[in-house]
CSV table of C-alpha atoms in Angstrom, one decimal:
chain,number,residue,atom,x,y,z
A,1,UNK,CA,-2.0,-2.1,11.0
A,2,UNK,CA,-1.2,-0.3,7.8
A,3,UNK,CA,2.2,1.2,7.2
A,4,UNK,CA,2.2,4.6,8.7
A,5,UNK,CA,5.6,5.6,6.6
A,6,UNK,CA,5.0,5.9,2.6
A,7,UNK,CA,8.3,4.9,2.2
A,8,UNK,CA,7.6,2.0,4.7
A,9,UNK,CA,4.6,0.8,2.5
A,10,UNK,CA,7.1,1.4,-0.5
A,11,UNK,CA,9.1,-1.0,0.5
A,12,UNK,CA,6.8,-3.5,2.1
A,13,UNK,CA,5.3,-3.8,-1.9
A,14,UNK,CA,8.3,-4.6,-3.4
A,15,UNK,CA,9.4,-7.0,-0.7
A,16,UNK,CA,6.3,-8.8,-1.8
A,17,UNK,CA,7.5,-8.9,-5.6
A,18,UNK,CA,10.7,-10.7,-4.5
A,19,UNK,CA,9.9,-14.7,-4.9
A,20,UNK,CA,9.0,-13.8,-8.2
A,21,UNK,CA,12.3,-11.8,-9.3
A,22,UNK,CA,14.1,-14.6,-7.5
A,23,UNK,CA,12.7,-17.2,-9.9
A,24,UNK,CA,13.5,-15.1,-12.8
A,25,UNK,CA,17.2,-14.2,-11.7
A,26,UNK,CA,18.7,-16.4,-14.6
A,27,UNK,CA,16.2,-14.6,-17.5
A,28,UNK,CA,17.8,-11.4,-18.6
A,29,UNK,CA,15.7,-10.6,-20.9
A,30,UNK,CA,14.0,-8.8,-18.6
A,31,UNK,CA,16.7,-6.4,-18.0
A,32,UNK,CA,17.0,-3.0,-19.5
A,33,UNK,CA,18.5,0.4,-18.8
A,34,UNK,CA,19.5,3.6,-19.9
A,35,UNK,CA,22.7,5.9,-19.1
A,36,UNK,CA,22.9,9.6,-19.6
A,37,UNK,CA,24.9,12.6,-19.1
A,38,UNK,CA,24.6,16.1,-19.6
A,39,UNK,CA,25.4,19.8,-18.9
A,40,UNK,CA,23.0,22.1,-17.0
A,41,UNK,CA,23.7,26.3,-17.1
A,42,UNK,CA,21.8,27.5,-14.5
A,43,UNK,CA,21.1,31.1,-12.9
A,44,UNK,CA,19.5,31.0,-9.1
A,45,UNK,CA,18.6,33.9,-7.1
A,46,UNK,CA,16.8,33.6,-4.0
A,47,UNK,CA,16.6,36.5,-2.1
A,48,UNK,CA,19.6,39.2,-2.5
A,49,UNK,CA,22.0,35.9,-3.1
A,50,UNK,CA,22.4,35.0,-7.1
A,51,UNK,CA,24.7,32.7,-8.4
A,52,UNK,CA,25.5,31.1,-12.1
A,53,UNK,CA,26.2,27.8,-11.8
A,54,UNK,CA,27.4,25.2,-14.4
A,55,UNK,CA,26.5,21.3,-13.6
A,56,UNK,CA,27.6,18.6,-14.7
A,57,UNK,CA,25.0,15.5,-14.3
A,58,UNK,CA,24.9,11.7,-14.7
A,59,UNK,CA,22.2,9.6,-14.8
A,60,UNK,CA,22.4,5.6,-14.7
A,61,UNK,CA,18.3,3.9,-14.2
A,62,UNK,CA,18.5,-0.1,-14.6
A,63,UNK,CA,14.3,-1.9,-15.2
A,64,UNK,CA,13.3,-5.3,-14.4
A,65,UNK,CA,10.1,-6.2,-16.4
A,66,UNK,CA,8.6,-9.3,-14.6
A,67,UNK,CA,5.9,-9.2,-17.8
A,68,UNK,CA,3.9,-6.7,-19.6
A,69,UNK,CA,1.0,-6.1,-19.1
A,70,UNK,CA,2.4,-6.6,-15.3
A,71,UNK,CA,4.6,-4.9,-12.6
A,72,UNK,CA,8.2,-3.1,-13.3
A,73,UNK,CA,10.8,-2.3,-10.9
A,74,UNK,CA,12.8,0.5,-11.6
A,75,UNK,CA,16.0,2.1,-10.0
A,76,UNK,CA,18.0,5.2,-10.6
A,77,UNK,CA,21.1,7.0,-9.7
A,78,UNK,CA,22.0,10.2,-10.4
A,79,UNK,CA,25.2,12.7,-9.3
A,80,UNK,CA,25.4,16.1,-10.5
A,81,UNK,CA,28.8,18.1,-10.3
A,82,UNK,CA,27.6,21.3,-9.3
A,83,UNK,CA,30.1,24.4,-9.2
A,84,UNK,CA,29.0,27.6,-8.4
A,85,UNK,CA,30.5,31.4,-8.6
A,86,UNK,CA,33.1,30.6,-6.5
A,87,UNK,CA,34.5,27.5,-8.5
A,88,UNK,CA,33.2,25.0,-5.5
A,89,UNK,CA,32.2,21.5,-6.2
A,90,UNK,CA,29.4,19.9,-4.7
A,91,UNK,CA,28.2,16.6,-5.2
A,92,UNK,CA,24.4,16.9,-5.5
A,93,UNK,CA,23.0,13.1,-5.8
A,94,UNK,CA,20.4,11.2,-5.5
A,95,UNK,CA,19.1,7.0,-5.4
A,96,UNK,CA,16.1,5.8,-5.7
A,97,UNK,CA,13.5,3.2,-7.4
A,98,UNK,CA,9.6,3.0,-8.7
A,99,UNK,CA,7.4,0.1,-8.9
A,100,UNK,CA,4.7,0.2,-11.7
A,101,UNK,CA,2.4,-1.4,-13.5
A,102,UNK,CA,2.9,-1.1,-17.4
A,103,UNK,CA,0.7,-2.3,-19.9
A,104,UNK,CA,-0.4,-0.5,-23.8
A,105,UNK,CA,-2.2,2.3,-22.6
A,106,UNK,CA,0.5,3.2,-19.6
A,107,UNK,CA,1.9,3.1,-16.4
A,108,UNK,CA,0.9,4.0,-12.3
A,109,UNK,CA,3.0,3.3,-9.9
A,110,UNK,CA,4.8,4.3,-6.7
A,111,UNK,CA,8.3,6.3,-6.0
A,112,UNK,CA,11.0,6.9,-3.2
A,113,UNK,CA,14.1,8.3,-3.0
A,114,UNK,CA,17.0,9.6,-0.8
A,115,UNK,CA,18.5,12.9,-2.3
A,116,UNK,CA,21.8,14.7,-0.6
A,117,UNK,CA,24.7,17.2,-1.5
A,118,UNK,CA,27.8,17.1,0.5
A,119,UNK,CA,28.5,20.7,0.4
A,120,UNK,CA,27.2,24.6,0.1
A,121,UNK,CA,25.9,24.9,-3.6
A,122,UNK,CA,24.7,28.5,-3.2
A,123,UNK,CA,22.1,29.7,-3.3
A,124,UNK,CA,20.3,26.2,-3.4
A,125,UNK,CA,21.9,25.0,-0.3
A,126,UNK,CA,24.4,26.3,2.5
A,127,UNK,CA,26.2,23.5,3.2
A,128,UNK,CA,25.0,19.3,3.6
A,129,UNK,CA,21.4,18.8,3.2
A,130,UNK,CA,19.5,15.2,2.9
A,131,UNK,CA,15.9,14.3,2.2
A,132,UNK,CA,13.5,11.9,1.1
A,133,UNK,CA,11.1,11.4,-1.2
A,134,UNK,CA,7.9,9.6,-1.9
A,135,UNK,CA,5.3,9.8,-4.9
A,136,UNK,CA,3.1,8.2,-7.3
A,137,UNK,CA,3.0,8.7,-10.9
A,138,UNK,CA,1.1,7.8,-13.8
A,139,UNK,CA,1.6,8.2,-17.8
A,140,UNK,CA,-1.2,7.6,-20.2
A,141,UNK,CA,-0.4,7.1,-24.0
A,142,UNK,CA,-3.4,8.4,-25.6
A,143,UNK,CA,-2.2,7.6,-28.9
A,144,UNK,CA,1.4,6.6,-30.6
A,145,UNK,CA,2.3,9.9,-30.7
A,146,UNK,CA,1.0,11.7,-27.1
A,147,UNK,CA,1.5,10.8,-23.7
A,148,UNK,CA,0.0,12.5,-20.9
A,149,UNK,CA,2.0,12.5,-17.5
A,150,UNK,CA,1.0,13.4,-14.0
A,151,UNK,CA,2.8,12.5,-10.2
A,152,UNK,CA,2.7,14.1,-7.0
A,153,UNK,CA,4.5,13.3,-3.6
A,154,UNK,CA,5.9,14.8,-0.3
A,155,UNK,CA,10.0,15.4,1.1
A,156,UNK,CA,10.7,15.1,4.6
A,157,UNK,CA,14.3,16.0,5.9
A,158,UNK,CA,16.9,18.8,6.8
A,159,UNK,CA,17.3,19.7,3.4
A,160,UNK,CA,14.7,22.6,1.9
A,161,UNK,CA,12.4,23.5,4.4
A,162,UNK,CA,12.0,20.5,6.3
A,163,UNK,CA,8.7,19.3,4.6
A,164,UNK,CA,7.5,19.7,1.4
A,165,UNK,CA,4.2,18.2,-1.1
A,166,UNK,CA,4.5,18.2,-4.5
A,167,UNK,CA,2.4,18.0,-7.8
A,168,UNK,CA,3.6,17.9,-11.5
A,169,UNK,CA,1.8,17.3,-14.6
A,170,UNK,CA,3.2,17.3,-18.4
A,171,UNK,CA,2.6,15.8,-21.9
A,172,UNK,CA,4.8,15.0,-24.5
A,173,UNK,CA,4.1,14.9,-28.2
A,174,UNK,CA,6.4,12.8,-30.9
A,175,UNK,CA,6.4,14.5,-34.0
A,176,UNK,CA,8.0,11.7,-35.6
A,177,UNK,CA,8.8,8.1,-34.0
A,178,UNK,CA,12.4,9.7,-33.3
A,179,UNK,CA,11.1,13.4,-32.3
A,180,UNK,CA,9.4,14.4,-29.1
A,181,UNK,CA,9.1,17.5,-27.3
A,182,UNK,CA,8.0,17.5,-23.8
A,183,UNK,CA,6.2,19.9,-21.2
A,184,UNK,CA,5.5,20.4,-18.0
A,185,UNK,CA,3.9,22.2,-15.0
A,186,UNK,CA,4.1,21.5,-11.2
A,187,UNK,CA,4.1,23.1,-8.1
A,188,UNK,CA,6.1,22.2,-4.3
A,189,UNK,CA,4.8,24.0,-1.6
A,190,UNK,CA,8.0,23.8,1.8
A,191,UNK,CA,6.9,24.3,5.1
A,192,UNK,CA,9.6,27.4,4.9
A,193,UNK,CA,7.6,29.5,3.1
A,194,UNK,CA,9.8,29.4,-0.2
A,195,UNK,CA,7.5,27.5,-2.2
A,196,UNK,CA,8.8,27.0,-6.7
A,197,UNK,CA,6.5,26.9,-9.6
A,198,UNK,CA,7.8,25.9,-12.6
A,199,UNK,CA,7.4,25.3,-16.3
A,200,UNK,CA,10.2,23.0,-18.5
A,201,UNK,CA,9.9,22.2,-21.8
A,202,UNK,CA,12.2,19.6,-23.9
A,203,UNK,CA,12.9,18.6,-27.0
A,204,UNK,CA,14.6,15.2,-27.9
A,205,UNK,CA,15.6,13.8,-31.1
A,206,UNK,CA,17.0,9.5,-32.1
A,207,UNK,CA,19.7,10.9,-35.0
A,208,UNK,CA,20.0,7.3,-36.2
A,209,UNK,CA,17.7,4.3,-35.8
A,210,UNK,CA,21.2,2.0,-35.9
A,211,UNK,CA,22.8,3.7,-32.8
A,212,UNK,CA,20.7,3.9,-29.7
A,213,UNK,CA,21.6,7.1,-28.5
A,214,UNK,CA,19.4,10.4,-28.3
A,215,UNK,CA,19.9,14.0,-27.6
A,216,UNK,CA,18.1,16.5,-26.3
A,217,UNK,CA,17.7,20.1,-25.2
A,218,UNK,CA,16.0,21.7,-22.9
A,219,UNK,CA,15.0,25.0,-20.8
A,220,UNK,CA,14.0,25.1,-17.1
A,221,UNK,CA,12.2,28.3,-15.4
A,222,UNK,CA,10.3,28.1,-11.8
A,223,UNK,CA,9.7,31.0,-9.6
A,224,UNK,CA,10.5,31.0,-6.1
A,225,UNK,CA,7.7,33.1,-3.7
A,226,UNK,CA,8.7,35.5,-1.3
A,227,UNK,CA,11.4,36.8,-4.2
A,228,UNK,CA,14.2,34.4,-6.2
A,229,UNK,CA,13.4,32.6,-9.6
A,230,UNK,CA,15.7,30.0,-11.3
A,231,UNK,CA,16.4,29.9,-15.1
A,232,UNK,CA,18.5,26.8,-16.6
A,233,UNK,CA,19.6,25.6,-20.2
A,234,UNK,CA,20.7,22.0,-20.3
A,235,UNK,CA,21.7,19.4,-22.7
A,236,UNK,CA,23.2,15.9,-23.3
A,237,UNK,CA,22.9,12.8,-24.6
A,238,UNK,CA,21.3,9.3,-23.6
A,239,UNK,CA,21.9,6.0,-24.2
A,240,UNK,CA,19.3,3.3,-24.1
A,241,UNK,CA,20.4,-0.4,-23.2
A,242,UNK,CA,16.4,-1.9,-24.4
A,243,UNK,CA,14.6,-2.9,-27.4
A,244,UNK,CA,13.9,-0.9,-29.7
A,245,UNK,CA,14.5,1.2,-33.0
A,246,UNK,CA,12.7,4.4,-32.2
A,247,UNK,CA,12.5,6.8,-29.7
A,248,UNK,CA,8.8,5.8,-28.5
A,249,UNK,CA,9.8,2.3,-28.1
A,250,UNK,CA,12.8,3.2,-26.0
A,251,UNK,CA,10.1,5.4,-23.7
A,252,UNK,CA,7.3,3.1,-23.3
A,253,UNK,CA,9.0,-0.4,-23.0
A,254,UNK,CA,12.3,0.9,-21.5
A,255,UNK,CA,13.3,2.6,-18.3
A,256,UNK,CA,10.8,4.9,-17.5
A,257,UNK,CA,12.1,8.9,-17.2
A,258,UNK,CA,8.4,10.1,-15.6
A,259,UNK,CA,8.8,8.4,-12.3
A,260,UNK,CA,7.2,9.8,-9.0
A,261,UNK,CA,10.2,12.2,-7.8
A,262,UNK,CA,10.0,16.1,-7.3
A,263,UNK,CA,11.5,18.3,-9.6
A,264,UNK,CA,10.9,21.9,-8.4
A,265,UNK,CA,13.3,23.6,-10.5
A,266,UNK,CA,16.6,24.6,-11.2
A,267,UNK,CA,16.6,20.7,-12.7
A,268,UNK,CA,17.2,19.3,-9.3
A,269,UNK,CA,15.8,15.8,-8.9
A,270,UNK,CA,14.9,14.7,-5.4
């Protein structure tokens, strides 16, 4: 009988890929990965509560290509310090992996996740929340310098309303080999009611082909129903552990940053 779970059949896919990483343990050349770390001014207000927050977020992903054209497995960590009005930390963080297929034209491929914060980060949450998430993904790379994206998924947990399906699309355009700005659209609809629609839009720029290191810039807006929206401004910098000289090689041979996980807004990641 198939696997009921998502995550279940997730999991059952990459057990499958196993023998094979084991008989490639001793190549690292397969090995890549990308740290990052930014800051994220945010404004939420959902309902009569607001709050100005600044965040304070780090990003590690680690990619294991068994060959290309082939699969990828991919996973990520990420903990963002989040203090609020009243100067309260909480830990929002999340771990995760994908497993894709990646060859010249793209990648598909599958998502989960386990997302929690260990404390109230009004207005987002009012005190310890965990979820999980599942998705798939896909990119396209429609020529050297456009990509289109798309991914779509569920949650299920105590954390934001219980249940939740998401959908996202986006596209990102590289001006230059080491110039890209990126957009996109999606939509998560909680069984509370409260569901976000959201836009964000990005621009990221590889200063010098000798130090591989981005930065980038970016502005997040989604609109919560039933009154709230959430604005945020964030920026950082990322550094990429893969072949590569430009910024489009990084993206397409390297860890992968369009995986299968919601984003509703407020640059959460579940």
């Amino acid at each position: 009988m198939a696997a009921r779970n998502p995550i279940a059949a997730f999991a059952l896919a990459a057990a499958a890929l196993l023998p094979e990483a084991a008989s490639a343990a001793q190549d690292l050349s397969g090995f890549s990965g990308l740290l990052s770390g930014g800051f994220i001014y945010a404004r939420t207000r959902a309902g009569s509560d607001v709050a100005d927050s600044d965040q304070y977020v780090g990003q590690g992903s680690l990619l294991y290509t068994f060959d290309n054209p082939g699969f990828a497995a991919q996973i990520d960590v990420t903990d963002d310090n989040y203090f609020g009005t009243r100067h309260e930390l909480a830990h929002i963080w999340s771990a995760g992996g994908s497993l894709f297929w990646r060859d010249s034209k793209g990648t598909i491929g599958l998502s989960g996740s386990y997302f929690a914060v260990d404390a109230a980060a009004d207005p987002l949450f009012s005190g310890k929340k965990s979820l999980e998430s599942y998705g798939a993904f896909g990119e396209y790379y429609v020529s050297n310098n456009f990509t289109l994206q798309a991914r779509g998924g569920g949650t299920e947990g105590g954390g934001v309303g219980l249940q939740a399906w998401y959908g996202s699309g986006g596209l990102t355009w590289y001006d230059t080999p080491d110039l890209a700005a990126h957009v996109e659209a999606s939509y998560t609809s909680y069984s509370s009611g409260k569901n976000w629609t959201g836009i964000e839009g990005v621009f990221e720029y590889l200063p010098f082909r000798s130090l591989p290191a981005n930065i980038y810039i970016g502005y997040d807006y989604a609109n919560i129903s039933h009154g709230g929206d959430s604005a945020a401004i964030f920026l950082g910098l990322t550094w990429h552990f893969s072949a590569g000289r430009t910024l489009v090689d990084y993206e397409r041979s390297g860890p992968i940053q369009w995986t299968g996980d919601d984003k509703p807004g407020a640059n959460l990641k579940f």
